[in-house]
Amino acid sequence: MGCRLRIFLTDEEKLTLEELRKAKDVPQRTKDRAQVLLLNARGLKNEQIAQGLNWAISTVRQTLHRWEKMGLGGLWDAPGRGGKPRYSEDDLEYLENCLFQEPQTYSSQQLAKKLASERQVYLSADRLRRVLKERGKVINTRQKSSNHQV
């Protein structure tokens, strides 16, 4: 077995990590990494920490190395993780204009087909519905049709 990796924290670092671990607006993975550092500084072995968090030992070691290399910033995930959007703001504005200016009402499937044929942007109907809902631009078709009847 290799040399045991152990970190030593100042009182200020301990306080910062404790606050970070309890913060509500911090991702859970970051809180878990802060917990790893605190447990290691208290003298727990990496194997014990890994078992307690249901992590691989290599993940615990990686967290400790990231702390030594990057400090507090090493607890957060690197930017650029996850899938990139397949659409632009212009595409969504185009659809919103279609919804408000054209007399026809559209289903999410029809909007997805329209986006694919006219803008070469391919989104599933479900994904498109969620994106529009997040933007707060989903309108009730009954309200829209009643507005046009007036």
JSON list of C-alpha atoms in Angstrom, two decimals:
[
{"chain": "A", "resi": 1, "resn": "MET", "atom": "CA", "xyz": [0.00, 0.00, 0.00]},
{"chain": "A", "resi": 2, "resn": "GLY", "atom": "CA", "xyz": [1.25, 3.49, -0.89]},
{"chain": "A", "resi": 3, "resn": "CYS", "atom": "CA", "xyz": [1.92, 6.47, 1.31]},
{"chain": "A", "resi": 4, "resn": "ARG", "atom": "CA", "xyz": [-1.16, 7.83, 3.08]},
{"chain": "A", "resi": 5, "resn": "LEU", "atom": "CA", "xyz": [-2.30, 11.20, 1.79]},
{"chain": "A", "resi": 6, "resn": "ARG", "atom": "CA", "xyz": [-3.23, 13.47, 4.67]},
{"chain": "A", "resi": 7, "resn": "ILE", "atom": "CA", "xyz": [-4.11, 17.14, 4.61]},
{"chain": "A", "resi": 8, "resn": "PHE", "atom": "CA", "xyz": [-3.86, 19.68, 7.40]},
{"chain": "A", "resi": 9, "resn": "LEU", "atom": "CA", "xyz": [-6.35, 22.53, 7.55]},
{"chain": "A", "resi": 10, "resn": "THR", "atom": "CA", "xyz": [-6.10, 25.89, 9.23]},
{"chain": "A", "resi": 11, "resn": "ASP", "atom": "CA", "xyz": [-8.96, 26.98, 11.50]},
{"chain": "A", "resi": 12, "resn": "GLU", "atom": "CA", "xyz": [-10.09, 29.39, 8.79]},
{"chain": "A", "resi": 13, "resn": "GLU", "atom": "CA", "xyz": [-10.13, 26.61, 6.16]},
{"chain": "A", "resi": 14, "resn": "LYS", "atom": "CA", "xyz": [-12.09, 24.34, 8.50]},
{"chain": "A", "resi": 15, "resn": "LEU", "atom": "CA", "xyz": [-14.67, 27.06, 9.09]},
{"chain": "A", "resi": 16, "resn": "THR", "atom": "CA", "xyz": [-14.97, 27.75, 5.37]},
{"chain": "A", "resi": 17, "resn": "LEU", "atom": "CA", "xyz": [-15.43, 24.06, 4.56]},
{"chain": "A", "resi": 18, "resn": "GLU", "atom": "CA", "xyz": [-18.03, 23.64, 7.32]},
{"chain": "A", "resi": 19, "resn": "GLU", "atom": "CA", "xyz": [-20.00, 26.60, 5.97]},
{"chain": "A", "resi": 20, "resn": "LEU", "atom": "CA", "xyz": [-19.66, 25.29, 2.43]},
{"chain": "A", "resi": 21, "resn": "ARG", "atom": "CA", "xyz": [-20.93, 21.88, 3.49]},
{"chain": "A", "resi": 22, "resn": "LYS", "atom": "CA", "xyz": [-24.07, 23.45, 4.99]},
{"chain": "A", "resi": 23, "resn": "ALA", "atom": "CA", "xyz": [-24.77, 26.03, 2.26]},
{"chain": "A", "resi": 24, "resn": "LYS", "atom": "CA", "xyz": [-28.04, 25.61, 0.38]},
{"chain": "A", "resi": 25, "resn": "ASP", "atom": "CA", "xyz": [-26.96, 27.01, -2.98]},
{"chain": "A", "resi": 26, "resn": "VAL", "atom": "CA", "xyz": [-23.89, 24.78, -3.37]},
{"chain": "A", "resi": 27, "resn": "PRO", "atom": "CA", "xyz": [-24.00, 21.61, -5.52]},
{"chain": "A", "resi": 28, "resn": "GLN", "atom": "CA", "xyz": [-24.13, 18.35, -3.55]},
{"chain": "A", "resi": 29, "resn": "ARG", "atom": "CA", "xyz": [-20.90, 17.10, -5.14]},
{"chain": "A", "resi": 30, "resn": "THR", "atom": "CA", "xyz": [-19.07, 20.17, -3.85]},
{"chain": "A", "resi": 31, "resn": "LYS", "atom": "CA", "xyz": [-20.51, 19.63, -0.36]},
{"chain": "A", "resi": 32, "resn": "ASP", "atom": "CA", "xyz": [-19.36, 16.00, -0.44]},
{"chain": "A", "resi": 33, "resn": "ARG", "atom": "CA", "xyz": [-15.85, 17.06, -1.44]},
{"chain": "A", "resi": 34, "resn": "ALA", "atom": "CA", "xyz": [-15.75, 19.50, 1.48]},
{"chain": "A", "resi": 35, "resn": "GLN", "atom": "CA", "xyz": [-16.85, 16.66, 3.76]},
{"chain": "A", "resi": 36, "resn": "VAL", "atom": "CA", "xyz": [-13.99, 14.48, 2.45]},
{"chain": "A", "resi": 37, "resn": "LEU", "atom": "CA", "xyz": [-11.46, 17.17, 3.33]},
{"chain": "A", "resi": 38, "resn": "LEU", "atom": "CA", "xyz": [-12.87, 17.65, 6.81]},
{"chain": "A", "resi": 39, "resn": "LEU", "atom": "CA", "xyz": [-12.88, 13.91, 7.52]},
{"chain": "A", "resi": 40, "resn": "ASN", "atom": "CA", "xyz": [-9.34, 13.49, 6.23]},
{"chain": "A", "resi": 41, "resn": "ALA", "atom": "CA", "xyz": [-8.13, 16.39, 8.37]},
{"chain": "A", "resi": 42, "resn": "ARG", "atom": "CA", "xyz": [-9.71, 14.72, 11.42]},
{"chain": "A", "resi": 43, "resn": "GLY", "atom": "CA", "xyz": [-7.54, 11.67, 10.81]},
{"chain": "A", "resi": 44, "resn": "LEU", "atom": "CA", "xyz": [-9.88, 9.23, 9.07]},
{"chain": "A", "resi": 45, "resn": "LYS", "atom": "CA", "xyz": [-8.24, 6.98, 6.51]},
{"chain": "A", "resi": 46, "resn": "ASN", "atom": "CA", "xyz": [-9.17, 7.30, 2.86]},
{"chain": "A", "resi": 47, "resn": "GLU", "atom": "CA", "xyz": [-10.70, 3.81, 2.90]},
{"chain": "A", "resi": 48, "resn": "GLN", "atom": "CA", "xyz": [-13.00, 4.80, 5.78]},
{"chain": "A", "resi": 49, "resn": "ILE", "atom": "CA", "xyz": [-14.04, 8.01, 4.05]},
{"chain": "A", "resi": 50, "resn": "ALA", "atom": "CA", "xyz": [-14.74, 6.17, 0.80]},
{"chain": "A", "resi": 51, "resn": "GLN", "atom": "CA", "xyz": [-16.81, 3.55, 2.58]},
{"chain": "A", "resi": 52, "resn": "GLY", "atom": "CA", "xyz": [-18.79, 6.18, 4.50]},
{"chain": "A", "resi": 53, "resn": "LEU", "atom": "CA", "xyz": [-19.66, 8.15, 1.36]},
{"chain": "A", "resi": 54, "resn": "ASN", "atom": "CA", "xyz": [-20.03, 5.08, -0.86]},
{"chain": "A", "resi": 55, "resn": "TRP", "atom": "CA", "xyz": [-17.24, 6.40, -3.10]},
{"chain": "A", "resi": 56, "resn": "ALA", "atom": "CA", "xyz": [-14.26, 4.71, -4.70]},
{"chain": "A", "resi": 57, "resn": "ILE", "atom": "CA", "xyz": [-10.98, 5.23, -2.84]},
{"chain": "A", "resi": 58, "resn": "SER", "atom": "CA", "xyz": [-9.52, 6.76, -5.99]},
{"chain": "A", "resi": 59, "resn": "THR", "atom": "CA", "xyz": [-12.25, 9.44, -5.92]},
{"chain": "A", "resi": 60, "resn": "VAL", "atom": "CA", "xyz": [-11.32, 10.36, -2.36]},
{"chain": "A", "resi": 61, "resn": "ARG", "atom": "CA", "xyz": [-7.65, 10.59, -3.33]},
{"chain": "A", "resi": 62, "resn": "GLN", "atom": "CA", "xyz": [-8.52, 12.67, -6.39]},
{"chain": "A", "resi": 63, "resn": "THR", "atom": "CA", "xyz": [-10.44, 15.10, -4.19]},
{"chain": "A", "resi": 64, "resn": "LEU", "atom": "CA", "xyz": [-7.47, 15.45, -1.83]},
{"chain": "A", "resi": 65, "resn": "HIS", "atom": "CA", "xyz": [-5.07, 16.02, -4.73]},
{"chain": "A", "resi": 66, "resn": "ARG", "atom": "CA", "xyz": [-7.39, 18.64, -6.22]},
{"chain": "A", "resi": 67, "resn": "TRP", "atom": "CA", "xyz": [-7.41, 20.44, -2.85]},
{"chain": "A", "resi": 68, "resn": "GLU", "atom": "CA", "xyz": [-3.62, 20.45, -2.71]},
{"chain": "A", "resi": 69, "resn": "LYS", "atom": "CA", "xyz": [-3.32, 21.68, -6.30]},
{"chain": "A", "resi": 70, "resn": "MET", "atom": "CA", "xyz": [-6.19, 24.16, -6.60]},
{"chain": "A", "resi": 71, "resn": "GLY", "atom": "CA", "xyz": [-7.40, 24.91, -3.10]},
{"chain": "A", "resi": 72, "resn": "LEU", "atom": "CA", "xyz": [-11.03, 25.85, -2.58]},
{"chain": "A", "resi": 73, "resn": "GLY", "atom": "CA", "xyz": [-11.66, 26.22, -6.32]},
{"chain": "A", "resi": 74, "resn": "GLY", "atom": "CA", "xyz": [-10.86, 22.54, -6.81]},
{"chain": "A", "resi": 75, "resn": "LEU", "atom": "CA", "xyz": [-14.04, 21.52, -5.02]},
{"chain": "A", "resi": 76, "resn": "TRP", "atom": "CA", "xyz": [-16.32, 22.67, -7.85]},
{"chain": "A", "resi": 77, "resn": "ASP", "atom": "CA", "xyz": [-16.82, 20.85, -11.14]},
{"chain": "A", "resi": 78, "resn": "ALA", "atom": "CA", "xyz": [-14.96, 22.22, -14.10]},
{"chain": "A", "resi": 79, "resn": "PRO", "atom": "CA", "xyz": [-17.01, 24.36, -16.49]},
{"chain": "A", "resi": 80, "resn": "GLY", "atom": "CA", "xyz": [-18.20, 22.85, -19.71]},
{"chain": "A", "resi": 81, "resn": "ARG", "atom": "CA", "xyz": [-19.66, 19.65, -18.31]},
{"chain": "A", "resi": 82, "resn": "GLY", "atom": "CA", "xyz": [-22.86, 18.33, -19.84]},
{"chain": "A", "resi": 83, "resn": "GLY", "atom": "CA", "xyz": [-24.44, 18.64, -23.24]},
{"chain": "A", "resi": 84, "resn": "LYS", "atom": "CA", "xyz": [-24.40, 21.91, -25.11]},
{"chain": "A", "resi": 85, "resn": "PRO", "atom": "CA", "xyz": [-27.64, 23.48, -26.35]},
{"chain": "A", "resi": 86, "resn": "ARG", "atom": "CA", "xyz": [-28.56, 22.58, -29.91]},
{"chain": "A", "resi": 87, "resn": "TYR", "atom": "CA", "xyz": [-30.49, 25.78, -30.39]},
{"chain": "A", "resi": 88, "resn": "SER", "atom": "CA", "xyz": [-29.82, 29.48, -30.14]},
{"chain": "A", "resi": 89, "resn": "GLU", "atom": "CA", "xyz": [-31.76, 32.35, -28.65]},
{"chain": "A", "resi": 90, "resn": "ASP", "atom": "CA", "xyz": [-32.73, 33.40, -32.17]},
{"chain": "A", "resi": 91, "resn": "ASP", "atom": "CA", "xyz": [-34.38, 30.02, -32.78]},
{"chain": "A", "resi": 92, "resn": "LEU", "atom": "CA", "xyz": [-36.53, 30.37, -29.68]},
{"chain": "A", "resi": 93, "resn": "GLU", "atom": "CA", "xyz": [-37.49, 33.95, -30.53]},
{"chain": "A", "resi": 94, "resn": "TYR", "atom": "CA", "xyz": [-38.49, 32.77, -34.01]},
{"chain": "A", "resi": 95, "resn": "LEU", "atom": "CA", "xyz": [-40.83, 30.19, -32.48]},
{"chain": "A", "resi": 96, "resn": "GLU", "atom": "CA", "xyz": [-42.28, 32.71, -30.05]},
{"chain": "A", "resi": 97, "resn": "ASN", "atom": "CA", "xyz": [-43.02, 35.05, -32.93]},
{"chain": "A", "resi": 98, "resn": "CYS", "atom": "CA", "xyz": [-44.76, 32.21, -34.77]},
{"chain": "A", "resi": 99, "resn": "LEU", "atom": "CA", "xyz": [-46.86, 31.47, -31.71]},
{"chain": "A", "resi": 100, "resn": "PHE", "atom": "CA", "xyz": [-47.98, 35.06, -31.23]},
{"chain": "A", "resi": 101, "resn": "GLN", "atom": "CA", "xyz": [-48.29, 36.30, -34.82]},
{"chain": "A", "resi": 102, "resn": "GLU", "atom": "CA", "xyz": [-49.79, 33.37, -36.70]},
{"chain": "A", "resi": 103, "resn": "PRO", "atom": "CA", "xyz": [-53.47, 32.56, -36.21]},
{"chain": "A", "resi": 104, "resn": "GLN", "atom": "CA", "xyz": [-52.73, 28.83, -36.15]},
{"chain": "A", "resi": 105, "resn": "THR", "atom": "CA", "xyz": [-52.12, 27.11, -32.82]},
{"chain": "A", "resi": 106, "resn": "TYR", "atom": "CA", "xyz": [-49.22, 24.65, -32.69]},
{"chain": "A", "resi": 107, "resn": "SER", "atom": "CA", "xyz": [-48.55, 21.50, -30.78]},
{"chain": "A", "resi": 108, "resn": "SER", "atom": "CA", "xyz": [-45.02, 20.88, -29.55]},
{"chain": "A", "resi": 109, "resn": "GLN", "atom": "CA", "xyz": [-44.57, 18.28, -32.32]},
{"chain": "A", "resi": 110, "resn": "GLN", "atom": "CA", "xyz": [-45.59, 20.79, -34.96]},
{"chain": "A", "resi": 111, "resn": "LEU", "atom": "CA", "xyz": [-43.23, 23.39, -33.53]},
{"chain": "A", "resi": 112, "resn": "ALA", "atom": "CA", "xyz": [-40.37, 20.86, -33.50]},
{"chain": "A", "resi": 113, "resn": "LYS", "atom": "CA", "xyz": [-41.05, 20.02, -37.18]},
{"chain": "A", "resi": 114, "resn": "LYS", "atom": "CA", "xyz": [-41.25, 23.72, -38.05]},
{"chain": "A", "resi": 115, "resn": "LEU", "atom": "CA", "xyz": [-37.94, 24.38, -36.35]},
{"chain": "A", "resi": 116, "resn": "ALA", "atom": "CA", "xyz": [-36.32, 21.44, -38.14]},
{"chain": "A", "resi": 117, "resn": "SER", "atom": "CA", "xyz": [-37.63, 22.33, -41.61]},
{"chain": "A", "resi": 118, "resn": "GLU", "atom": "CA", "xyz": [-37.15, 26.08, -41.47]},
{"chain": "A", "resi": 119, "resn": "ARG", "atom": "CA", "xyz": [-34.09, 26.47, -39.23]},
{"chain": "A", "resi": 120, "resn": "GLN", "atom": "CA", "xyz": [-32.37, 23.04, -39.38]},
{"chain": "A", "resi": 121, "resn": "VAL", "atom": "CA", "xyz": [-32.51, 22.78, -35.59]},
{"chain": "A", "resi": 122, "resn": "TYR", "atom": "CA", "xyz": [-33.50, 19.35, -34.35]},
{"chain": "A", "resi": 123, "resn": "LEU", "atom": "CA", "xyz": [-35.15, 19.14, -30.93]},
{"chain": "A", "resi": 124, "resn": "SER", "atom": "CA", "xyz": [-37.64, 16.58, -29.70]},
{"chain": "A", "resi": 125, "resn": "ALA", "atom": "CA", "xyz": [-41.14, 17.80, -28.99]},
{"chain": "A", "resi": 126, "resn": "ASP", "atom": "CA", "xyz": [-40.65, 17.06, -25.28]},
{"chain": "A", "resi": 127, "resn": "ARG", "atom": "CA", "xyz": [-37.39, 18.99, -25.09]},
{"chain": "A", "resi": 128, "resn": "LEU", "atom": "CA", "xyz": [-38.84, 21.92, -26.99]},
{"chain": "A", "resi": 129, "resn": "ARG", "atom": "CA", "xyz": [-41.84, 22.02, -24.65]},
{"chain": "A", "resi": 130, "resn": "ARG", "atom": "CA", "xyz": [-39.55, 22.09, -21.61]},
{"chain": "A", "resi": 131, "resn": "VAL", "atom": "CA", "xyz": [-37.34, 24.83, -23.07]},
{"chain": "A", "resi": 132, "resn": "LEU", "atom": "CA", "xyz": [-40.31, 27.05, -23.87]},
{"chain": "A", "resi": 133, "resn": "LYS", "atom": "CA", "xyz": [-41.86, 26.40, -20.46]},
{"chain": "A", "resi": 134, "resn": "GLU", "atom": "CA", "xyz": [-38.59, 27.38, -18.72]},
{"chain": "A", "resi": 135, "resn": "ARG", "atom": "CA", "xyz": [-38.66, 30.65, -20.62]},
{"chain": "A", "resi": 136, "resn": "GLY", "atom": "CA", "xyz": [-42.20, 31.25, -19.41]},
{"chain": "A", "resi": 137, "resn": "LYS", "atom": "CA", "xyz": [-43.50, 31.55, -22.96]},
{"chain": "A", "resi": 138, "resn": "VAL", "atom": "CA", "xyz": [-45.90, 28.65, -23.05]},
{"chain": "A", "resi": 139, "resn": "ILE", "atom": "CA", "xyz": [-49.38, 29.91, -23.68]},
{"chain": "A", "resi": 140, "resn": "ASN", "atom": "CA", "xyz": [-52.58, 28.10, -23.15]},
{"chain": "A", "resi": 141, "resn": "THR", "atom": "CA", "xyz": [-54.11, 27.39, -26.56]},
{"chain": "A", "resi": 142, "resn": "ARG", "atom": "CA", "xyz": [-57.63, 28.03, -25.19]},
{"chain": "A", "resi": 143, "resn": "GLN", "atom": "CA", "xyz": [-56.60, 31.49, -24.00]},
{"chain": "A", "resi": 144, "resn": "LYS", "atom": "CA", "xyz": [-54.96, 32.22, -27.33]},
{"chain": "A", "resi": 145, "resn": "SER", "atom": "CA", "xyz": [-57.95, 31.10, -29.35]},
{"chain": "A", "resi": 146, "resn": "SER", "atom": "CA", "xyz": [-60.36, 33.04, -27.11]},
{"chain": "A", "resi": 147, "resn": "ASN", "atom": "CA", "xyz": [-58.20, 36.17, -27.54]},
{"chain": "A", "resi": 148, "resn": "HIS", "atom": "CA", "xyz": [-58.47, 35.85, -31.32]},
{"chain": "A", "resi": 149, "resn": "GLN", "atom": "CA", "xyz": [-62.25, 35.48, -31.19]},
{"chain": "A", "resi": 150, "resn": "VAL", "atom": "CA", "xyz": [-62.72, 38.80, -29.40]}
]
